[in-house]
XYZ file of C-alpha atoms in Angstrom:
298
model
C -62.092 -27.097 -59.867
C -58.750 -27.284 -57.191
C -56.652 -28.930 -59.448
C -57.696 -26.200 -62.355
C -57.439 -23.562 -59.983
C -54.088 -25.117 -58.807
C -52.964 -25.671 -62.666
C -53.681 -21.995 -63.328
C -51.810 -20.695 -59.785
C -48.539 -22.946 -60.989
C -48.780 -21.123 -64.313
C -49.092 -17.545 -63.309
C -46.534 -18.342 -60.818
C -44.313 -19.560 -63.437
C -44.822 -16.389 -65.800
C -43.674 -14.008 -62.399
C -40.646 -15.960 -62.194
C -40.316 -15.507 -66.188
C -41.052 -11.375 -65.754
C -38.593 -11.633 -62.851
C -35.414 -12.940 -64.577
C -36.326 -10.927 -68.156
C -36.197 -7.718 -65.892
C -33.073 -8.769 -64.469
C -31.219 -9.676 -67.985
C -32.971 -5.828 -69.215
C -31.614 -3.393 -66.276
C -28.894 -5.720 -64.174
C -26.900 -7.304 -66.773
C -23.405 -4.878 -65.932
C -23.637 -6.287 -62.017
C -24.222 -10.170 -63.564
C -21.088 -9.375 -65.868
C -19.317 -8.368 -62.775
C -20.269 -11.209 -60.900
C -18.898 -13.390 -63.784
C -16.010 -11.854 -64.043
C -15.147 -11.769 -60.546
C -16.245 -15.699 -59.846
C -14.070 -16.750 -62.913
C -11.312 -15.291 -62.349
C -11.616 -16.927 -58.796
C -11.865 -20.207 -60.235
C -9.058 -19.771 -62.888
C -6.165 -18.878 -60.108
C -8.061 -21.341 -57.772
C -7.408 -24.110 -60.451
C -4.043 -22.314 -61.837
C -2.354 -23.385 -57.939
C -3.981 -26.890 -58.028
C -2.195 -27.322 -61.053
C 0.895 -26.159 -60.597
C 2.604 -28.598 -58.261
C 3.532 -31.671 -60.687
C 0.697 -34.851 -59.551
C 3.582 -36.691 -57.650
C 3.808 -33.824 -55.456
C 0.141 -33.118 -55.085
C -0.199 -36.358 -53.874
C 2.401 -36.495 -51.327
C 1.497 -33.301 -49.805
C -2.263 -35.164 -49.901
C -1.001 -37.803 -47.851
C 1.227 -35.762 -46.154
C -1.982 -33.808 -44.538
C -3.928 -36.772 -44.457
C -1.377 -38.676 -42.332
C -1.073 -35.245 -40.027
C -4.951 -35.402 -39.814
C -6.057 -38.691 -39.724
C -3.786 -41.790 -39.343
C -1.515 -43.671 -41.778
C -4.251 -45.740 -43.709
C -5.628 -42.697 -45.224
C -2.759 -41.586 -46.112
C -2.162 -44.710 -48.112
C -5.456 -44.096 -49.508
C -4.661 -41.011 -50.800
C -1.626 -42.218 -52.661
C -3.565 -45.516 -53.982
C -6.348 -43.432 -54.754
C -4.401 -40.589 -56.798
C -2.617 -43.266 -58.708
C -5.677 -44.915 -59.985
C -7.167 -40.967 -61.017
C -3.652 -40.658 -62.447
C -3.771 -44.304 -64.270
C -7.055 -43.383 -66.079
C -5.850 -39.861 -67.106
C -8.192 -38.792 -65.769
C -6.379 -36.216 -63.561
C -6.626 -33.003 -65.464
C -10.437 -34.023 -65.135
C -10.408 -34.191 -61.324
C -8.249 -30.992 -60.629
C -11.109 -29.027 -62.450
C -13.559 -30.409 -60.688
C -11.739 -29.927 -57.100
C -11.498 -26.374 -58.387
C -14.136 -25.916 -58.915
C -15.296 -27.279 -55.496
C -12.951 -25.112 -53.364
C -14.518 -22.076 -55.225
C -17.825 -22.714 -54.387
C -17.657 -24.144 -51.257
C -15.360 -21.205 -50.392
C -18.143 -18.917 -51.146
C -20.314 -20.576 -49.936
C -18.925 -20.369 -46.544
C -17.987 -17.145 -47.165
C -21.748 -15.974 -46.799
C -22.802 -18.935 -45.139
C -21.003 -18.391 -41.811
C -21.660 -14.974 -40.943
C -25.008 -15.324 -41.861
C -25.413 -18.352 -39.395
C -23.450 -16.277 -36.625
C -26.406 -13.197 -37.525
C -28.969 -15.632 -37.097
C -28.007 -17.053 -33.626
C -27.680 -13.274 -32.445
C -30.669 -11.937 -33.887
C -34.048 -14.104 -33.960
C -35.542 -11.920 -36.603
C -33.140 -12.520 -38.769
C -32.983 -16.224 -38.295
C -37.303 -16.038 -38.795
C -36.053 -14.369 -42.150
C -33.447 -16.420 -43.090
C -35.131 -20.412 -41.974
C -37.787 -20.334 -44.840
C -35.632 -19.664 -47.695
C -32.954 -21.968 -46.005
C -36.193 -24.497 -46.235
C -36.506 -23.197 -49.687
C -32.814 -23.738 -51.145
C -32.908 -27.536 -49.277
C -36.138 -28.562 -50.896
C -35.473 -27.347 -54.126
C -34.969 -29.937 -56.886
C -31.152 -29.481 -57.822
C -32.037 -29.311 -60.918
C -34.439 -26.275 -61.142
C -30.775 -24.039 -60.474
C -29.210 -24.673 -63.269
C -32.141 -22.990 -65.511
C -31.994 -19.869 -64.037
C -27.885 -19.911 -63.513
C -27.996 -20.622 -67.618
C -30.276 -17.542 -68.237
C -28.507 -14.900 -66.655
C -24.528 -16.419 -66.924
C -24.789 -18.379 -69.912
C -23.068 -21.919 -69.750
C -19.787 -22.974 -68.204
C -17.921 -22.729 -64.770
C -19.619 -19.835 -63.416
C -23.399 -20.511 -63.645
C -21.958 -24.170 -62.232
C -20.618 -22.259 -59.078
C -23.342 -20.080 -58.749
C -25.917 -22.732 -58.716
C -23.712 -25.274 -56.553
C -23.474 -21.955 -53.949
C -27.330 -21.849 -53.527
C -27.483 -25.559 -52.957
C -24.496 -25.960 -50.791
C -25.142 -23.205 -48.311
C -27.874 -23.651 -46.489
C -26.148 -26.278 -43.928
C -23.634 -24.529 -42.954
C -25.593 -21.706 -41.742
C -27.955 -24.334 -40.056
C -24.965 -25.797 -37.992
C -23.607 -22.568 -37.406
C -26.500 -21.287 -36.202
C -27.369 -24.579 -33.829
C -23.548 -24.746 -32.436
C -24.174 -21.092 -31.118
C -27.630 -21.240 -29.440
C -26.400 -24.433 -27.459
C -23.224 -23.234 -25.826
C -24.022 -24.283 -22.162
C -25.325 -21.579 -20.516
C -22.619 -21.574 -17.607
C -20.149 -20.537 -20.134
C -21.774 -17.333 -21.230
C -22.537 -16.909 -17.507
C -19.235 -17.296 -16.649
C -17.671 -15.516 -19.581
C -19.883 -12.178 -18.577
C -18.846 -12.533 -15.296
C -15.284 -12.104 -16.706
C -16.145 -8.919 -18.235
C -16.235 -9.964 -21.772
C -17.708 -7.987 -23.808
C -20.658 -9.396 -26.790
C -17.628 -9.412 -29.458
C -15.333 -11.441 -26.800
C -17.973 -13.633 -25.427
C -18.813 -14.551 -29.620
C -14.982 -15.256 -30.498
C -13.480 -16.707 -27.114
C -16.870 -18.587 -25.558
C -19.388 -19.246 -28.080
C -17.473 -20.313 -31.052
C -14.804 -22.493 -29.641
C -17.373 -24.263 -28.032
C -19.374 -24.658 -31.492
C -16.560 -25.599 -33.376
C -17.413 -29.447 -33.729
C -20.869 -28.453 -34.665
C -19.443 -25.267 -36.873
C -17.137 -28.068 -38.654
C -19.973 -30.674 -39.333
C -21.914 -28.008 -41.645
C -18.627 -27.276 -43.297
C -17.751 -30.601 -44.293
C -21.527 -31.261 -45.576
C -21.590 -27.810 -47.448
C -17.549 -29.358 -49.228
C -19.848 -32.493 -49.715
C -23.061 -31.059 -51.306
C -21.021 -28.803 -53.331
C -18.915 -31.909 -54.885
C -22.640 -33.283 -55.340
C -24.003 -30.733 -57.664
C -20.703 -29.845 -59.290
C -20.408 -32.900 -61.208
C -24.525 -32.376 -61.519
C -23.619 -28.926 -63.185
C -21.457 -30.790 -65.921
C -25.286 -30.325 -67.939
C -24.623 -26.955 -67.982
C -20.559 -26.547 -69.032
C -19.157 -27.508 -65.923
C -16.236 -29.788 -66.984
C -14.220 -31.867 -64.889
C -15.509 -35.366 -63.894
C -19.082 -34.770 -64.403
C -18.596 -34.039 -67.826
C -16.617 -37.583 -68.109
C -20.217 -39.105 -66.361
C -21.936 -37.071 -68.807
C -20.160 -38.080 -71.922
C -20.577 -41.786 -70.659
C -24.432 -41.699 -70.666
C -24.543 -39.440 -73.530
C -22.200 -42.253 -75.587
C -24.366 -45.538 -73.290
C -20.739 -45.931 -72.146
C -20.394 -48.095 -68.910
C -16.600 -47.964 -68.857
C -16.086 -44.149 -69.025
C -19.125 -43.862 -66.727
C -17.761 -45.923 -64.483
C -14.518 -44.094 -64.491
C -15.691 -41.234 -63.570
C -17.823 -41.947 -61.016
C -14.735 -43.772 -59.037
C -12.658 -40.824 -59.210
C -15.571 -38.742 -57.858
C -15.573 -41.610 -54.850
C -12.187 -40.982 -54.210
C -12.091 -37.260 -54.280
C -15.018 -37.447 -52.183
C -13.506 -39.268 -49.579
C -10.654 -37.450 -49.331
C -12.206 -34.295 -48.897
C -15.105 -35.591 -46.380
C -12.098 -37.219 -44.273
C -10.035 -34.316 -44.479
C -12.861 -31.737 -43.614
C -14.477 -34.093 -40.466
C -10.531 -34.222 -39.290
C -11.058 -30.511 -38.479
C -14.467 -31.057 -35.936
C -12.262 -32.531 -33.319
C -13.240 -30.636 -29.475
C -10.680 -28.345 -28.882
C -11.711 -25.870 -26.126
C -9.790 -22.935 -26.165
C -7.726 -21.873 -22.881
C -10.239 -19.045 -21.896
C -12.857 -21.534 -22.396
C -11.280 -23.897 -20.004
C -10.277 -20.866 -17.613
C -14.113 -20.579 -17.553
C -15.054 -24.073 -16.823
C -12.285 -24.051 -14.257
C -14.086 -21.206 -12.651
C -17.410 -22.422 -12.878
C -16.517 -25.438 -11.081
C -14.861 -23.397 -8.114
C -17.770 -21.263 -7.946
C -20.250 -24.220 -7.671
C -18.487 -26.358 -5.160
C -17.872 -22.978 -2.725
């Protein structure tokens, strides 16, 4: 009798979530078509300035940053790495999909970071906001693409869209957890300066969450590279449709192919990203431990 009862809960469930999206094509389709609009056209300048530098200088500037960022072996990475993309022509392949990355990942920070800043400020809304976070983790990557398909057809933007939802929820996570544990003694001491909610946020809080900020940027830039080339099921293009085509065709070589310019496009932009977590205090911020210190030791 449970598992009947459960089998008939799953299916009524199931026929909501139908009524749900078949209202939603009947009275919302103009804000959808704005939302596609909007989200390609994003993507199409997005992928218009990757590919306008020639790849030579796409990949010097690469290893330009890389060397500024991280050290001199990465930068020779990037170089070795590009050539290889470039030497299986498979380049067009991987600007697309890097496109399509910085789109969504864009986005997704877009909405991700204010809402984690909300959510250390205000603890309803992080009691709002935690279950569906729980919700958009948990989620078989899969299940996005169905209703991404239904209401934006195929192709880039339902890829996006569904890469958003998957890719957000860390950085609002980290966001949220880099607030809430800025020592005490700085908000203490940055009150005791005068500064006012919006100051203590920007000059205290933040600096001092930056490493933690940074760590849920780099895995949202990560997760979205994830379900990008997962998206290639749905139109996507890039590199997951070269994976695709491979176990559509039981072909090991292309597969293969593919996957190792995904590795190196991956590392790049993990390396790149974590480059950016380094502890930086700002001045005020070291003012204030400067201050704190005085005050204790008096």
């Amino acid at each position: 009798m449970l598992i009947l009862a459960a089998a008939h809960q799953a299916g009524w469930l199931g026929q909501a979530t139908d009524l749900c999206v078949e209202w939603l094509l009947a009275n919302a389709q103009g804000l959808f078509d704005l939302i596609k609009v909007s989200v390609l056209a994003l993507v199409s300048v997005t992928e218009m300035v990757l590919e306008w530098p020639p790849a030579w200088m796409f990949a010097l500037i690469t290893a330009a940053l890389g060397f500024w960022r991280v050290n001199g072996g990465f930068a020779l990475f990037v170089l070795l790495g590009f050539n290889l993309v470039l030497s299986m022509a498979l380049w067009s392949e991987m600007i697309a999909t890097l496109s399509l990355v910085i789109t969504a990942s864009g986005l997704a920070l877009l909405i991700g970071l204010p809402l984690g800043i909300l959510s250390a400020r205000s603890r309803l809304v992080w009691r709002l906001v935690r279950p569906c976070l729980d919700l958009m983790q948990t989620m078989p990557a899969f299940v996005y693409l169905i209703p991404a398909v239904m209401l934006f057809s195929t192709g880039a933007v339902p890829s996006i869209l569904a890469t958003l939802i998957f890719a957000m929820p860390p950085v609002v996570r980290l966001t949220h957890l880099g607030i809430i544990q800025v020592p005490d003694d700085l908000i203490e001491a940055g009150r005791s300066f005068g500064c006012s909610d919006h100051q203590l946020l920007w000059k205290v809080q933040m600096p001092s969450a930056i490493p933690t900020v940074m760590t849920g940027v780099n895995q949202t830039i990560m997760l979205s590279l994830s379900m990008v080339v997962i998206a290639s099921m749905i139109g996507g293009g890039g590199l997951g449709d070269v994976v695709l085509r491979g176990i559509q065709q039981l072909d090991v070589g292309m597969g293969f192919e593919g996957g190792i310019a995904v590795v190196i496009l991956a590392v790049i932009l993990d390396r790149l990203s974590q480059s950016f977590a380094g502890r930086r205090g700002s001045s005020l911020q070291q003012r204030l431990r400067a201050w704190m210190a005085v005050w204790r030791s008096s």
